mmCIF file of C-alpha atoms and ligand atoms in Angstrom:
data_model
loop_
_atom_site.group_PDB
_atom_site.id
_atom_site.type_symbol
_atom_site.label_atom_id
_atom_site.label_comp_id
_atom_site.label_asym_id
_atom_site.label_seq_id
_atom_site.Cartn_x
_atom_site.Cartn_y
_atom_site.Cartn_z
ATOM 1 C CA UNK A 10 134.816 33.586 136.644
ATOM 2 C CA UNK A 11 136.479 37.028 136.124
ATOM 3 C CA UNK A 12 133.645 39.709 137.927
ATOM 4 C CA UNK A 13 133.358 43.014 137.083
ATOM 5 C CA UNK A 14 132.199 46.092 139.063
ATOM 6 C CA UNK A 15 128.391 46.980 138.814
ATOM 7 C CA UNK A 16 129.478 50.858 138.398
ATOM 8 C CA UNK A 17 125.526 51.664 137.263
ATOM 9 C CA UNK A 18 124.296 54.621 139.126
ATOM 10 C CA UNK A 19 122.683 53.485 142.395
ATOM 11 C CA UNK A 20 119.871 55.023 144.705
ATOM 12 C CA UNK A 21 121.128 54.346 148.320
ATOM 13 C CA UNK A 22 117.472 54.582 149.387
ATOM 14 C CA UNK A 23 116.525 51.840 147.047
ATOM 15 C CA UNK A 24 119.404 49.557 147.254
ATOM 16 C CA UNK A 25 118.593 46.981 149.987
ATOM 17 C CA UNK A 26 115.868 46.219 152.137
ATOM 18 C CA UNK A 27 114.122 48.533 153.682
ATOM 19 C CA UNK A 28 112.229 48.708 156.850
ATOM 20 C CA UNK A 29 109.537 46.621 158.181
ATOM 21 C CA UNK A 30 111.768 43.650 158.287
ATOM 22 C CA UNK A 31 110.000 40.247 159.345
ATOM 23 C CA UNK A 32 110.186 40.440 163.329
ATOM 24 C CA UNK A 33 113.254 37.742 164.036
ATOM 25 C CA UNK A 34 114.910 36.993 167.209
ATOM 26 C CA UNK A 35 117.987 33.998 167.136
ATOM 27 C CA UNK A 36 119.977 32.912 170.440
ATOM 28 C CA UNK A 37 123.325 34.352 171.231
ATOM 29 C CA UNK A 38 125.536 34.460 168.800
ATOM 30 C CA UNK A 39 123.137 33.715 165.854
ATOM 31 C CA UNK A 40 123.995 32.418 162.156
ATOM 32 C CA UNK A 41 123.996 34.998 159.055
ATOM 33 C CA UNK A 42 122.523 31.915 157.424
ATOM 34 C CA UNK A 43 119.425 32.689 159.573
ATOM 35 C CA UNK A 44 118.540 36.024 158.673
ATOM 36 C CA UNK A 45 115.339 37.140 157.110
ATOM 37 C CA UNK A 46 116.373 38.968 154.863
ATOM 38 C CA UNK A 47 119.562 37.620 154.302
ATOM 39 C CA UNK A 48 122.310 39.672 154.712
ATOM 40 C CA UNK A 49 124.554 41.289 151.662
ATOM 41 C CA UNK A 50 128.147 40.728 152.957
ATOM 42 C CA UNK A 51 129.550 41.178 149.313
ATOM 43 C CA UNK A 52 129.554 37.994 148.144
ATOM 44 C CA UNK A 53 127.958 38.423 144.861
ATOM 45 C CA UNK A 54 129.137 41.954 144.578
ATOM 46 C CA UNK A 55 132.273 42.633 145.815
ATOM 47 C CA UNK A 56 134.856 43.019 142.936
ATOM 48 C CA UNK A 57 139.007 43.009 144.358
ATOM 49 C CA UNK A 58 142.008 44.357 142.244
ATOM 50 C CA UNK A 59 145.125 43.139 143.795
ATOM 51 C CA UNK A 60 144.851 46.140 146.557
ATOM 52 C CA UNK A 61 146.095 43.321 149.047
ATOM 53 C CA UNK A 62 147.948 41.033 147.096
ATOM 54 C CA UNK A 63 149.849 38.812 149.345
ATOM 55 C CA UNK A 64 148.448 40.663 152.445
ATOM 56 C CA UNK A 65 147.793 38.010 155.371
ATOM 57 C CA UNK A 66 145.247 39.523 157.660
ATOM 58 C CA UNK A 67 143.351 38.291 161.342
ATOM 59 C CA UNK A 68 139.593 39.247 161.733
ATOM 60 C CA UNK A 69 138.068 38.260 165.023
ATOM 61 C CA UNK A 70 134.110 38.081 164.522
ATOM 62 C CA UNK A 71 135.107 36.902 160.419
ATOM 63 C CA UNK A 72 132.298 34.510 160.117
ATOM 64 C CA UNK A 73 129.051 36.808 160.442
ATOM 65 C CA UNK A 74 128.536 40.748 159.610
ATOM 66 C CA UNK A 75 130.798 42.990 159.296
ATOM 67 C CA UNK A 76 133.547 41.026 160.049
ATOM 68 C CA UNK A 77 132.605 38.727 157.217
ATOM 69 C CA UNK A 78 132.241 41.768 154.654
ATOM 70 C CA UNK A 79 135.867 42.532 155.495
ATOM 71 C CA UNK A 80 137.162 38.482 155.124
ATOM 72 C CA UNK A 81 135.760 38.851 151.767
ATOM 73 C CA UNK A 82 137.032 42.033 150.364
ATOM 74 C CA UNK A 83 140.327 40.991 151.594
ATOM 75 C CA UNK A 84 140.315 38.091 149.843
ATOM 76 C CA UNK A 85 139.387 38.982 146.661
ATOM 77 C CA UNK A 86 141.846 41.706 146.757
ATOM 78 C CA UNK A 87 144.269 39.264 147.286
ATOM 79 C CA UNK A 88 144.850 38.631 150.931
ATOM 80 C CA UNK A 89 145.197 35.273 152.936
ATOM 81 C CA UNK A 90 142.616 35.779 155.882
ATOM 82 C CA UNK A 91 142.464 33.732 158.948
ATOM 83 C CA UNK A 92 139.256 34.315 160.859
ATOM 84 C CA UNK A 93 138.051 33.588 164.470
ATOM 85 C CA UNK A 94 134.399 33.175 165.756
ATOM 86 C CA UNK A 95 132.499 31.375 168.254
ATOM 87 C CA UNK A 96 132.391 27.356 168.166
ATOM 88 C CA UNK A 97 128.560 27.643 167.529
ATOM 89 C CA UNK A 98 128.956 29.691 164.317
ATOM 90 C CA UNK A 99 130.775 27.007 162.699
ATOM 91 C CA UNK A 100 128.280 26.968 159.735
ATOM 92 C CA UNK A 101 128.461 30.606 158.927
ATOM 93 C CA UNK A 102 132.861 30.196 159.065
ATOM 94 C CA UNK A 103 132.783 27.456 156.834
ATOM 95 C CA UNK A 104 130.952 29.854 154.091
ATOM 96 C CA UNK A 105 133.310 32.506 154.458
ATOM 97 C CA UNK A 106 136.053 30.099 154.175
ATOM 98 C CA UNK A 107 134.890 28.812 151.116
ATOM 99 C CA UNK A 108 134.536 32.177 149.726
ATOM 100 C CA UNK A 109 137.812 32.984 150.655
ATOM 101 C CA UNK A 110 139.338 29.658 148.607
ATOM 102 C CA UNK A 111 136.828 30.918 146.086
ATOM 103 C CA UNK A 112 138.556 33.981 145.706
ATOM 104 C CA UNK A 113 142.039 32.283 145.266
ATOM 105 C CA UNK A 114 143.303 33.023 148.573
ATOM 106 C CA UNK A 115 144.011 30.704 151.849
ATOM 107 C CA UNK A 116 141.483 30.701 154.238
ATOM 108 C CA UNK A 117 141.742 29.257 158.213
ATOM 109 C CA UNK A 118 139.463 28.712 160.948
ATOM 110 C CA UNK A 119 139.779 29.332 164.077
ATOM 111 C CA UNK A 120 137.126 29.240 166.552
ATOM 112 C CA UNK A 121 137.368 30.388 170.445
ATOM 113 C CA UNK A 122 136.158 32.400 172.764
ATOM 114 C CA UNK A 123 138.049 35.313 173.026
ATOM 115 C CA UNK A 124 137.026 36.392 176.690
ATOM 116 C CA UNK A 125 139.658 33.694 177.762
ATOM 117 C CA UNK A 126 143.017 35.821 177.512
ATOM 118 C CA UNK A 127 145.089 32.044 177.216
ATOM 119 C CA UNK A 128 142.939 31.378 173.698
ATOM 120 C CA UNK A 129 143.485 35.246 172.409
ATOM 121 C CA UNK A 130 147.288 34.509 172.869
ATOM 122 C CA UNK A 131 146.579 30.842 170.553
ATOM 123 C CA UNK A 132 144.861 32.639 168.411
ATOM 124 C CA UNK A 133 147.414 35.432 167.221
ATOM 125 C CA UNK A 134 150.167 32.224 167.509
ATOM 126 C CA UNK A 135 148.068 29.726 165.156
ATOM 127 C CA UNK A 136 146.957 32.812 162.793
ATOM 128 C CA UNK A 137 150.612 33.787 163.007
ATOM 129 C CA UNK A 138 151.929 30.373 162.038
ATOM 130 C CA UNK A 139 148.782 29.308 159.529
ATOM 131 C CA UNK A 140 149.500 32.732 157.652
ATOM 132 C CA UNK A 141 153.147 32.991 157.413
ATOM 133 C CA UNK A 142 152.993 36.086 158.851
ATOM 134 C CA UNK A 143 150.433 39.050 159.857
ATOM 135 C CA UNK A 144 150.578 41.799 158.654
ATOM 136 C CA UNK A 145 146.671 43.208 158.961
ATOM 137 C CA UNK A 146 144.692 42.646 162.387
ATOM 138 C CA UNK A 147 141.084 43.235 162.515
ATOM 139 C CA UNK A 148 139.534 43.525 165.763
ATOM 140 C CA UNK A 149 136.134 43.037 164.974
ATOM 141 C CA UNK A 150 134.171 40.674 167.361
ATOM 142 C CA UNK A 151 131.760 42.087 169.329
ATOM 143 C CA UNK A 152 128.790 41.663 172.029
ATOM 144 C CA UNK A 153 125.527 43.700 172.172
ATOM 145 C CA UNK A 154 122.809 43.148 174.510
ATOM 146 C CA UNK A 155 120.210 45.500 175.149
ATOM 147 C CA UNK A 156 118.680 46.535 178.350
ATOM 148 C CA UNK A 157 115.670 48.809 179.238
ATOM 149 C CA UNK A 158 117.522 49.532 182.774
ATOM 150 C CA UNK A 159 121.067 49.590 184.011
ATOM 151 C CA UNK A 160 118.843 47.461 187.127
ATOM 152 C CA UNK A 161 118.593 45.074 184.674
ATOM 153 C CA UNK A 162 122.210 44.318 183.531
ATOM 154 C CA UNK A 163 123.852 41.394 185.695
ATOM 155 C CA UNK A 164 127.224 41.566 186.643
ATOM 156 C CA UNK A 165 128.469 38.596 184.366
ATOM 157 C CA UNK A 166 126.575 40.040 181.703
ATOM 158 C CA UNK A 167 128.599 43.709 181.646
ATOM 159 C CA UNK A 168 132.077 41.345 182.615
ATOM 160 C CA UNK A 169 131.179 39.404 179.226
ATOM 161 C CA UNK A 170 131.146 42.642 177.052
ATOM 162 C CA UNK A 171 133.487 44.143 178.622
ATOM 163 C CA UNK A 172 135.305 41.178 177.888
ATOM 164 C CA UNK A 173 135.066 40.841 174.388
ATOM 165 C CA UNK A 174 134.625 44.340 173.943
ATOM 166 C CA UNK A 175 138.056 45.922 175.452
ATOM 167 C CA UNK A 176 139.966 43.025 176.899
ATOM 168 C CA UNK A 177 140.006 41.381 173.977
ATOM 169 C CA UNK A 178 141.354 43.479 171.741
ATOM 170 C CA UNK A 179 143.914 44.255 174.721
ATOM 171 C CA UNK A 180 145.140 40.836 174.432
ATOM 172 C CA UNK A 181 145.193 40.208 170.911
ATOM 173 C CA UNK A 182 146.895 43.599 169.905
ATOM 174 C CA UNK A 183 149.579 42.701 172.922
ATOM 175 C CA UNK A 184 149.693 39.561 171.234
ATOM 176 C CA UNK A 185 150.291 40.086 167.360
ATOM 177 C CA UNK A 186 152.405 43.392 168.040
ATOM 178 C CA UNK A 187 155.733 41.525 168.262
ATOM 179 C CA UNK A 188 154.921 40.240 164.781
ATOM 180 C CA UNK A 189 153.684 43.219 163.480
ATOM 181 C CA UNK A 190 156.386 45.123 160.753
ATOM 182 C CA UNK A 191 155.934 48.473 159.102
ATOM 183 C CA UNK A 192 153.289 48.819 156.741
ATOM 184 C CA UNK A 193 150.668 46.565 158.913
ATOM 185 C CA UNK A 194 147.579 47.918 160.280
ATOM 186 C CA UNK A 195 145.137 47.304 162.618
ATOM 187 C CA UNK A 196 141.799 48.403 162.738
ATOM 188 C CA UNK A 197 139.034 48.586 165.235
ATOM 189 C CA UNK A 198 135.575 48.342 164.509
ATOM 190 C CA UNK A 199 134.342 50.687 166.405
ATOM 191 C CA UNK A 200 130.345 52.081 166.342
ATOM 192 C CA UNK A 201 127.841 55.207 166.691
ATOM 193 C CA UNK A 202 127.419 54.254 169.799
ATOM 194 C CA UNK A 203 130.529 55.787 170.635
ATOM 195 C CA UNK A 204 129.090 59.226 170.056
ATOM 196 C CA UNK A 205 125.551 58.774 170.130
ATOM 197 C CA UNK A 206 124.951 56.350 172.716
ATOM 198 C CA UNK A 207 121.787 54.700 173.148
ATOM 199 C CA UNK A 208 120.108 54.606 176.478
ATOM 200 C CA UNK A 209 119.393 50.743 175.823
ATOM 201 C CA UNK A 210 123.446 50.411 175.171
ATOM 202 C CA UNK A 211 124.979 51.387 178.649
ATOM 203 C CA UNK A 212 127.645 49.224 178.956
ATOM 204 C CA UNK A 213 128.445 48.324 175.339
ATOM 205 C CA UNK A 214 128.153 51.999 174.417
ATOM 206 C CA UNK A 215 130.815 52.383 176.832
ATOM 207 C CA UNK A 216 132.915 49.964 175.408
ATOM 208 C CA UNK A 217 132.640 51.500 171.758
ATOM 209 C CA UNK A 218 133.846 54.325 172.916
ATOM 210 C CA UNK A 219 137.163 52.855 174.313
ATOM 211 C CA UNK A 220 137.727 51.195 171.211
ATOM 212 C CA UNK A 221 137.692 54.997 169.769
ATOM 213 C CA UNK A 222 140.190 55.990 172.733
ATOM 214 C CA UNK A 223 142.003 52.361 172.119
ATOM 215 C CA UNK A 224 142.673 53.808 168.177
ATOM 216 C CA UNK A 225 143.498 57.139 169.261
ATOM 217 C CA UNK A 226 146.264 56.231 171.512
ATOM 218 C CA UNK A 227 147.407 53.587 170.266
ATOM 219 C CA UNK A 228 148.097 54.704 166.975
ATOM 220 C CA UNK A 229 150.062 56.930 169.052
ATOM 221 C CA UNK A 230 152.425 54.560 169.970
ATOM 222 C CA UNK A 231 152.720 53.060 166.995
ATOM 223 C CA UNK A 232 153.198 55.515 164.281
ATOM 224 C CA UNK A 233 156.754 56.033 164.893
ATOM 225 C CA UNK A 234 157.133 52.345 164.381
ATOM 226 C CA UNK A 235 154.878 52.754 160.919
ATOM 227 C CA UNK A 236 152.286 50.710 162.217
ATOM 228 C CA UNK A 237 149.451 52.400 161.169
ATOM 229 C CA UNK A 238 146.023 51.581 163.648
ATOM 230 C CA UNK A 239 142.448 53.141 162.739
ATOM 231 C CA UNK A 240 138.498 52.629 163.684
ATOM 232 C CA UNK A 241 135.568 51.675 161.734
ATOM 233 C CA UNK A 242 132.000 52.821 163.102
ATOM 234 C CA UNK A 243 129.064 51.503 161.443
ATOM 235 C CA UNK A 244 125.656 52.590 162.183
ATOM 236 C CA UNK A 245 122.685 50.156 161.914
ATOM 237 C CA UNK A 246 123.397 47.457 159.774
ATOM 238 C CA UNK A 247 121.924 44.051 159.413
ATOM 239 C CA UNK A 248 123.715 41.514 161.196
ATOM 240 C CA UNK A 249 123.211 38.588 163.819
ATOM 241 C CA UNK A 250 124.088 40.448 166.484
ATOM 242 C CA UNK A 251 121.496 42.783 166.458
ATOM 243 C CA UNK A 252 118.630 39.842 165.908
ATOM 244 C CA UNK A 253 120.115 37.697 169.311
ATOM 245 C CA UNK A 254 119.501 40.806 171.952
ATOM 246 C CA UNK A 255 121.529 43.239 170.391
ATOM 247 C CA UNK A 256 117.760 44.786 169.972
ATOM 248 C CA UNK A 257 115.090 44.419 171.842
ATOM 249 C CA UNK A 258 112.384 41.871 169.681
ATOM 250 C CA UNK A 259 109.780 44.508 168.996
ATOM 251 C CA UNK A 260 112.972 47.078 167.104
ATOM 252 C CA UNK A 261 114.067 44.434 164.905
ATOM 253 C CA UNK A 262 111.324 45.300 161.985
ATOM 254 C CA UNK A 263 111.956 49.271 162.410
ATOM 255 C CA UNK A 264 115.927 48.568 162.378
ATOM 256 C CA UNK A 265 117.269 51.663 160.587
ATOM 257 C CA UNK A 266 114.450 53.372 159.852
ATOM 258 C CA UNK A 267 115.367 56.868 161.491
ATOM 259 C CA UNK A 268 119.039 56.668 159.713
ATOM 260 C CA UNK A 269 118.707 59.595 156.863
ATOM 261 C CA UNK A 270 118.929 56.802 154.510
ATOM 262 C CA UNK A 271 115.784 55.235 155.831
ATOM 263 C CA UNK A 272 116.847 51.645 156.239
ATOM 264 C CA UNK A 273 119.668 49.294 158.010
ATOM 265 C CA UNK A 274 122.965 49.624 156.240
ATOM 266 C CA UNK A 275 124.055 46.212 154.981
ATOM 267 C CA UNK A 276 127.824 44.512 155.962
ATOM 268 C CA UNK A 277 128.619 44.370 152.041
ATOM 269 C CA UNK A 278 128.549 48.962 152.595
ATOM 270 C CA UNK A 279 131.698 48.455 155.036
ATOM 271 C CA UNK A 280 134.489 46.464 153.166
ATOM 272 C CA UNK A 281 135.319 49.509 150.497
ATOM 273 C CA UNK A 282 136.405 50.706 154.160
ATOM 274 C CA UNK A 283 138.089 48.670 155.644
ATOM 275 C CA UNK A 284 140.112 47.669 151.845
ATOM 276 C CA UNK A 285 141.193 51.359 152.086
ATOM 277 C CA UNK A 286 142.389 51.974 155.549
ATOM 278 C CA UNK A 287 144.488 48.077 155.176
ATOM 279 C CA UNK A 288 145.628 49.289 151.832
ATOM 280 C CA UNK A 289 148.606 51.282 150.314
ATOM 281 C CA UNK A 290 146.639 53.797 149.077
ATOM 282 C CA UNK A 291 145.388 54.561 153.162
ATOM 283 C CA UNK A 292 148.898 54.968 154.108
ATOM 284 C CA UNK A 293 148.662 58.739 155.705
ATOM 285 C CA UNK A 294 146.000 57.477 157.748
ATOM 286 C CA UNK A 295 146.379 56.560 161.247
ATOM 287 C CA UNK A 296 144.249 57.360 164.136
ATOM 288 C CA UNK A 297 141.349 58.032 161.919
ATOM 289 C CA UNK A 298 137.558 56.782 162.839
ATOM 290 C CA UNK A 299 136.014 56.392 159.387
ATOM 291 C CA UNK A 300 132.445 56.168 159.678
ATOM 292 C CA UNK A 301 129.386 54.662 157.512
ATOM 293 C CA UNK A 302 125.817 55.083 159.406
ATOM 294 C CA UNK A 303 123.115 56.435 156.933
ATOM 295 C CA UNK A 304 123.604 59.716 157.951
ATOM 296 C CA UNK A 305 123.285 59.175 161.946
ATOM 297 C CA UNK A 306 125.903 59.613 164.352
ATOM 298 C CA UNK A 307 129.541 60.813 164.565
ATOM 299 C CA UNK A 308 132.101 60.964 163.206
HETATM 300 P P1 NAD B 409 128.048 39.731 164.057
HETATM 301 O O1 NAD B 409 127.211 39.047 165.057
HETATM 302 O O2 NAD B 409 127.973 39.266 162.659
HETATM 303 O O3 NAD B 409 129.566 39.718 164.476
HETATM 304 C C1 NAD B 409 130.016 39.733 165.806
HETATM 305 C C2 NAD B 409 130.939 38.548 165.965
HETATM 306 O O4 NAD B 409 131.582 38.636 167.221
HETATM 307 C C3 NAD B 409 130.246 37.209 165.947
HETATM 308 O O5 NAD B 409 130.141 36.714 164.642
HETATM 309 C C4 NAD B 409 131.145 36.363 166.826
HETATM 310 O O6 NAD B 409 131.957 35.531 166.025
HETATM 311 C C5 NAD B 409 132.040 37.357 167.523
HETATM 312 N N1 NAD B 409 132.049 37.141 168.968
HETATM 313 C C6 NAD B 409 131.194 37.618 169.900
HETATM 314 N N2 NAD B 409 131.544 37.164 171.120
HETATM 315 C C7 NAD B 409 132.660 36.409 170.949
HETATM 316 C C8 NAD B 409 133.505 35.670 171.823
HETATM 317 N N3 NAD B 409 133.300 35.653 173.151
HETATM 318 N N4 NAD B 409 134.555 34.984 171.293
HETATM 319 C C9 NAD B 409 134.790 34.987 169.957
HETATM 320 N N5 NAD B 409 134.017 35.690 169.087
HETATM 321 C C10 NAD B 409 132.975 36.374 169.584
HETATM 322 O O7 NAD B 409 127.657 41.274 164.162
HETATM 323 P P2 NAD B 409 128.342 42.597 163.561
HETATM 324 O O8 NAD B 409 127.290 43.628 163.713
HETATM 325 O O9 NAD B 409 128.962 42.365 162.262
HETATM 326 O O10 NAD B 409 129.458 42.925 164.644
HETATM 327 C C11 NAD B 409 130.797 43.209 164.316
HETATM 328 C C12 NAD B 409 131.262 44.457 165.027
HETATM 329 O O11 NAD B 409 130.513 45.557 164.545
HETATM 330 C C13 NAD B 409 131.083 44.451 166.540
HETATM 331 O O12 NAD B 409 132.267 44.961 167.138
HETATM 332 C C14 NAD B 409 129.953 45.441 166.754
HETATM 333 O O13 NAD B 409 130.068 46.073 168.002
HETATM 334 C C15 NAD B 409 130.180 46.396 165.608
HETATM 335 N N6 NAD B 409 129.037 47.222 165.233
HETATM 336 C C16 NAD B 409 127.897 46.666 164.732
HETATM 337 C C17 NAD B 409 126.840 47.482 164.379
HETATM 338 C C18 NAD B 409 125.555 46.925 163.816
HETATM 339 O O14 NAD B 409 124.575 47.656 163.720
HETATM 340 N N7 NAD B 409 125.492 45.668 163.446
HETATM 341 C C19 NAD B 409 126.940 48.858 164.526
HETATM 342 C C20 NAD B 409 128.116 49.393 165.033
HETATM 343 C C21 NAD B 409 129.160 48.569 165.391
HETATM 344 MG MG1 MG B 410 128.674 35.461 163.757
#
């Protein structure tokens, strides 16, 4: 069914949920199916026009969230999409894959862990070779867990977001560059925690801010080659990792309250972003950091 863009005046205030949100809490990584409320990724809003078209793009972190948001605005502008997530978030892939066939385009699966630098190196190859190409990589997966006390972080815990956090976009962006022409992007979802950081977020604070220093220089390196690289960095928003430690328990139903815009920012708010900075029309953009956090943060 041809959809057409809801272009009535809307109140951000008044658009989604708003704080208290029912108190939730979901094991590492968590389902989007889950949520309480559940979160808008764009699926019944998000309206494409061919900004994409035959565009064949890798998100990592594509079945939940932000990631998600992005699979489906890509999609429905006209882009094949390949996505990667954990094994145990099967449920919430196969939704965004359907969506994705929904929308027209090809959609694959491919779960892993991507703290194993051997599967990031399958993945780019089987998204390469799935696709026919790549010509948009999204590194988007992410780990969160809160802590009161830097005492209180393990060792294995700050090697696992380290992991996914910097090494893995190390090895995926080592990986896909050799396939990479000019005219592709990749993007880095980055976060406020960058610039703001949280004295609950020590380590992944720290790693939010490398993926600001991994866009900065890299699109460095790149731009001569026309490979254009940018960052996304969300504020609050609604998403499983926030509701499986990304938070401590007793947060969850204040999430978002102290953003100017009074509530948690939902996925669905993110893909007009990350359409733009993949698309044509973003082409004088490289090493940018293009923000959406209710008014908090930087930049
Ligand atoms: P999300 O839980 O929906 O997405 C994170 C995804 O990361 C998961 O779906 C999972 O598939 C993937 N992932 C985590 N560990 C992995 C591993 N070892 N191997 C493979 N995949 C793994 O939550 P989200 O909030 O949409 O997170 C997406 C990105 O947004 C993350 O980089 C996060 O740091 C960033 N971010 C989120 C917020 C927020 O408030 N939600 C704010 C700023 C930045
Ligand atoms: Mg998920």
């Amino acid at each position: 069914m041809e959809k057409t863009q809801n272009t009535t005046l809307q109140n951000p205030l008044d658009k989604y949920p708003k704080p208290p949100y029912p108190a939730q809490q979901q094991e590492f990584p968590g389902l989007a199916s889950k949520m309480d409320p559940l979160p808008d990724h764009g699926e019944k809003s998000y309206v494409g026009s061919n900004r994409l078209q035959g565009r064949k793009a890798l998100i990592t972190g594509g079945d939940s969230g932000i990631g998600r948001a992005a699979a489906i605005a890509y999609a429905r502008e006209g882009a094949d999409v390949a996505i990667n997530y954990l094994p145990a978030e099967e449920s919430d892939a196969q939704e965004v894959i359907a969506l994705i066939e929904e929308a027209g385009q090809k959609g694959y699966a491919i779960p892993g862990d991507i703290t194993s630098e051997d599967f990031c190196q399958r993945l780019v190859e089987e998204a390469y070779e799935k696709l026919g190409g790549l010509d948009i990589l999204v590194n988007n997966a992410g780990r969160q867990q809160a802590s009161e006390s830097i005492a209180d972080i393990s060792s294995d815990s700050f090697d696992a977001t380290m992991k996914t956090n910097i090494y893995a976009p190390f090895w995926i962006t080592r990986a896909a560059l050799p396939h990479l022409q000019p005219g592709s992007v990749i993007i880095a979802t980055t976060s406020v925690q960058a610039y703001d950081p949280a004295a609950i977020l020590f380590d992944y604070a720290q790693t939010k801010a490398a993926n600001v220093a991994y866009v900065k220089s890299l699109s460095k390196q790149l731009g001569s080659k026309g490979i254009r690289v940018n960052g996304v960095s969300p504020g609050p928003i609604w998403t499983p990792l926030q509701v499986c430690g990304g938070q401590p328990a007793e947060a969850i139903p204040k999430f978002g309250e102290t953003a100017e815009l009074q509530r948690a920012g939902q996925p669905a708010e993110l893909a007009g972003i990350f359409v733009l900075l993949a698309a044509n029309e973003g082409s004088y953009a490289t090493g940018q950091i293009y923000g959406a956090a209710g008014g908090m943060g930087h930049p």
